[in-house]
Amino acid sequence: MLSILAAGCSSSPTNDSTGSTDSTDSTDSTDGPVTLTLLAHESFTPTPGIFDAFTAATGITVEIVLSGDTGQLITKAVLTSGNPEGDVLWGVDNTLLSRALEADVFSAYETPNTTFMDASLLLDIPGHEVTPVDSGDVCINYDIAWFKSRNIAPPLTLDALTNKQYANLLVVPSALSSSPGLAFLMATIAEFGTDGWQPYWKSLRDNGVMVVDGWTQAYNTEFSGASGKGDRPIVVSYSSSPPAEVIFADPPVDAAPTAVASLTCFEQIEYAGILRGTKHEAEAKLLIDYLTDLTFQNDLPLTQFVFPVHSGAVLPEAFTKYALRPENPLRLEANVIATNRTAWLDEWSAIVLK
Amino acid sequence: MNQLAKSSIMLSPYKSSARWLWIAPTVFLILILAIPTTAIILRGATFEGFRDVLNNSTIKQALWFTAWQALASTALTLIVALPATFVLSRFAFTGNRALQALITVPFLLPTVVVGAAFLAVFPSQLHYTATALIIAHAYFNLTVVVRIVGARWEQLHPGIEQAARTLGASPLTVFRTVTLPLLHSALATASGVIALFAFTSYGIVRTLGGPARATIETEIYTRSVLIGDMPGALALSIVQMIVLTALLWWWAKRHRGESVSPQISVAQRAPSTRGQVALVYGIALATAAVVIAPLSALLWRSLTRTTPGATRFTLSGWRAVTSSTTLGAISTSTLFALCAMVIATVLGLMVALGVAYGSPRFVWLERISVLPLTVSAVTIGLGILITYDTAPYDFRSTWIITPLAHSLIALPLVVRIVLPVVRQIPRGLQSVASTLGATPLQTWLTVDRPLMSRAVGASAAIAFAISIGEFGATSFLTRRSSETLPVTISRLLSRPGDALRTQAYALCVIIVVISMIAIFLIDMLRPSRKAK
């Protein structure tokens, strides 16, 4: 039995990291075929084989390494700054960007594809340390059927959530432990100002808001409009959640069962960047170009439920039909978030979690 | 250590060989525990961080909550597990081994999953309460009592209790005055382990306790990963280590001097009277029902999709399981668990034998072998990340790092289970064997090994279980091509869509089945104890 175990233990189930063992022939790079390691959070789920075109064109193989959720990804990147675990990082968003920039995690690069991006996406990164790759909105989602059956108008603004008629109907993920939860807190700060958000949250608390640990619990367990069939018809989620409900519906449905209150949305921008200290900087630049090119960008909506940044990208029908992209989502500048985030989180948890 | 034990060691034929056993475990602990922990502390801890943490009232509340929920969880576990332990260790009946394997299952489920299962089983008033937390902790740790206390209970000769009965004592009195004192050290060990687990528990507290219930461990994670306050997180980690090490020191002092009594493997009997049959099967079935309830919620959710007004059965979750990524995760998890089991058991055996048979000054080895339980998984994971990161020792991306981290966490348990049993092997037998000319190795193989095999089997099963379900440190060390099942499940649960949920729950059921089989097999390696 021991020899079987030894054999099993020695034939590892993985590819080891650096140093390519792949057979792709390269005519491109100077010292043999190169494998780039792309670090991402666990929601990074492009179509398998999406990088084949890239490998065919450049001879570079891409190995995807998933690293837990965004918070873990950033924490590890900060700790290994200058001696990174990979070459390119995907998945730092505008609420966490400051942590990465302070720790000098990235190597600046401006891809030519920025000409295809909306100027508002580039506001927070004048130094081009990172490149925008997708965007989304964190918004209040509500269960259409629930409100219809009781003949109540659904809440359309942040202010409305404090009305008595919506008492005990809202579930939100904690701003401490959840990225959409944090984005929702940011939305309220953007809406009510740095002095007005505390009274707002006090009223939310008095109106019976349920705070749970993560988005999964809020959406998949407590929300009435999704698979968990919970008790609460109002939840914090994404502007791409209604199309997701249609796409994954079984049996198929004609109309989205949930809708978004577009006046409550906070814009989330996701970035990718070259990790400082990588040994393959030239190849990493090529990968950043590819990630912002049409092939990859068109894959984004149906695999990761986010919106592409390339203005020429095509949205699938389910998205154009059922997704509502707000014209003017709420925004906060990244350096404002950077200075105040810890203090805001401490204050928020004192108000809401006690 | 009392005189009898001391003189037994003097006569031991193993003394010279046992002298070298301390080396491998100590090197392991230095490389995988001491160096990474020191590295991360030196990197990130600051005095301001310490000061802020100690002044923070939230932290004090968290410490208080952590402590009392750990005690409550321990008490509840003992209450629920002791009847089952009694029945399993004393009686031979159909399904004895199956029930033991079943009770081990909760221990190896990823905590994220158990949280979801309990949320499904509990009514909504219990959601996000301390009560739910304590019940879930008890559910998890049943097997700790069954295996540690059971291993000892099996060795108690019923003759002592029968003598007490003959003298007129009622069964309850016998239990209180005869059995409990004899079980005392095993109960103390089991309680200590459960309290430690409940104290440092993370996944269950997050999912069932909700965001308003913070323990020290969740605060460490919150501060280091979510808020990005590394100095605060590390200060907390140090506080936790100091508190737990002090408690363990005190606990060890209180329970020094294990009773050294002659040990033989006692045969199990089938229940004879009608009363006994009712008792045995009643307790067995009740315990099985308690364990199965949340598991069946998992199975249910892997097979159903809820649509408005109806619940439909679907096999799509199960069909998705045959994809190559999930099959890869299944084989990775199993492989890692087997590796971790071997490493932890071998090293744990070395510690146990070194402490029991080496000179008395090796007691420090026993003390340091418990240390992994006092360090938070976050600290270990991040510490390894920044320590082994430059050539020629850039190990952080190798696959073996994850099983090594699992072994680190399992090692204390192996030692806790095996060491008391080794200490109670009659020294007389060994001396006789060596007088008759057996070499130390032969003596060990013929005298010690059969008497230790139950305990070794029990600890191997627990090491396997820990590895399969481990999520905390693993989530910092994992790589896509060697993703473990808990990581896959957590990933699937964190995105929208019924299809992914059913797949996640199907994977949970698979974890349950693999582990039950593995544990059943490991348990079967022990010699049967049926009365002839």
PDB file of C-alpha atoms in Angstrom, chain A residues 70 73-79 81-82 89 91-107 129-130 271 273-276 338 341, chain B residues 228:
ATOM      1  CA  THR A  70     -10.832  39.302  -4.710  1.00  0.00           C
ATOM      2  CA  LEU A  73      -6.134  37.840  -4.334  1.00  0.00           C
ATOM      3  CA  ILE A  74      -5.203  41.398  -3.396  1.00  0.00           C
ATOM      4  CA  THR A  75      -3.844  40.419   0.018  1.00  0.00           C
ATOM      5  CA  LYS A  76      -1.538  37.871  -1.540  1.00  0.00           C
ATOM      6  CA  ALA A  77      -0.472  40.295  -4.270  1.00  0.00           C
ATOM      7  CA  VAL A  78       0.341  42.956  -1.679  1.00  0.00           C
ATOM      8  CA  LEU A  79       2.374  40.519   0.396  1.00  0.00           C
ATOM      9  CA  SER A  81       4.843  42.640  -4.221  1.00  0.00           C
ATOM     10  CA  GLY A  82       8.049  42.612  -6.257  1.00  0.00           C
ATOM     11  CA  LEU A  89      -3.234  39.773 -12.336  1.00  0.00           C
ATOM     12  CA  GLY A  91      -9.570  41.125 -10.877  1.00  0.00           C
ATOM     13  CA  VAL A  92      -8.631  44.144  -8.784  1.00  0.00           C
ATOM     14  CA  ASP A  93     -11.649  46.455  -8.702  1.00  0.00           C
ATOM     15  CA  ASN A  94     -12.023  50.160  -8.045  1.00  0.00           C
ATOM     16  CA  THR A  95     -12.920  49.727  -4.373  1.00  0.00           C
ATOM     17  CA  LEU A  96      -9.744  47.768  -3.641  1.00  0.00           C
ATOM     18  CA  LEU A  97      -7.418  49.368  -6.167  1.00  0.00           C
ATOM     19  CA  SER A  98      -5.853  51.697  -3.632  1.00  0.00           C
ATOM     20  CA  ARG A  99      -4.489  48.809  -1.554  1.00  0.00           C
ATOM     21  CA  ALA A 100      -2.674  47.414  -4.549  1.00  0.00           C
ATOM     22  CA  LEU A 101      -1.362  50.764  -5.759  1.00  0.00           C
ATOM     23  CA  GLU A 102      -0.039  51.682  -2.295  1.00  0.00           C
ATOM     24  CA  ALA A 103       1.952  48.470  -2.209  1.00  0.00           C
ATOM     25  CA  ASP A 104       3.384  49.068  -5.679  1.00  0.00           C
ATOM     26  CA  VAL A 105       2.141  45.771  -6.962  1.00  0.00           C
ATOM     27  CA  PHE A 106       1.973  46.632 -10.652  1.00  0.00           C
ATOM     28  CA  SER A 107       4.198  47.625 -13.526  1.00  0.00           C
ATOM     29  CA  GLU A 129      -0.647  51.027 -13.580  1.00  0.00           C
ATOM     30  CA  VAL A 130      -3.584  48.807 -14.456  1.00  0.00           C
ATOM     31  CA  TYR A 271      -8.799  45.942 -13.876  1.00  0.00           C
ATOM     32  CA  GLY A 273      -2.276  44.586 -14.558  1.00  0.00           C
ATOM     33  CA  ILE A 274       1.262  43.365 -15.079  1.00  0.00           C
ATOM     34  CA  LEU A 275       2.806  42.293 -11.788  1.00  0.00           C
ATOM     35  CA  ARG A 276       5.981  44.101 -10.894  1.00  0.00           C
ATOM     36  CA  ALA A 338      -8.341  54.824  -0.329  1.00  0.00           C
ATOM     37  CA  ARG A 341     -12.123  52.960   3.603  1.00  0.00           C
TER      38      ARG A 341
ATOM     39  CA  GLY B 228      -6.167  45.091   4.585  1.00  0.00           C
TER      40      GLY B 228
END
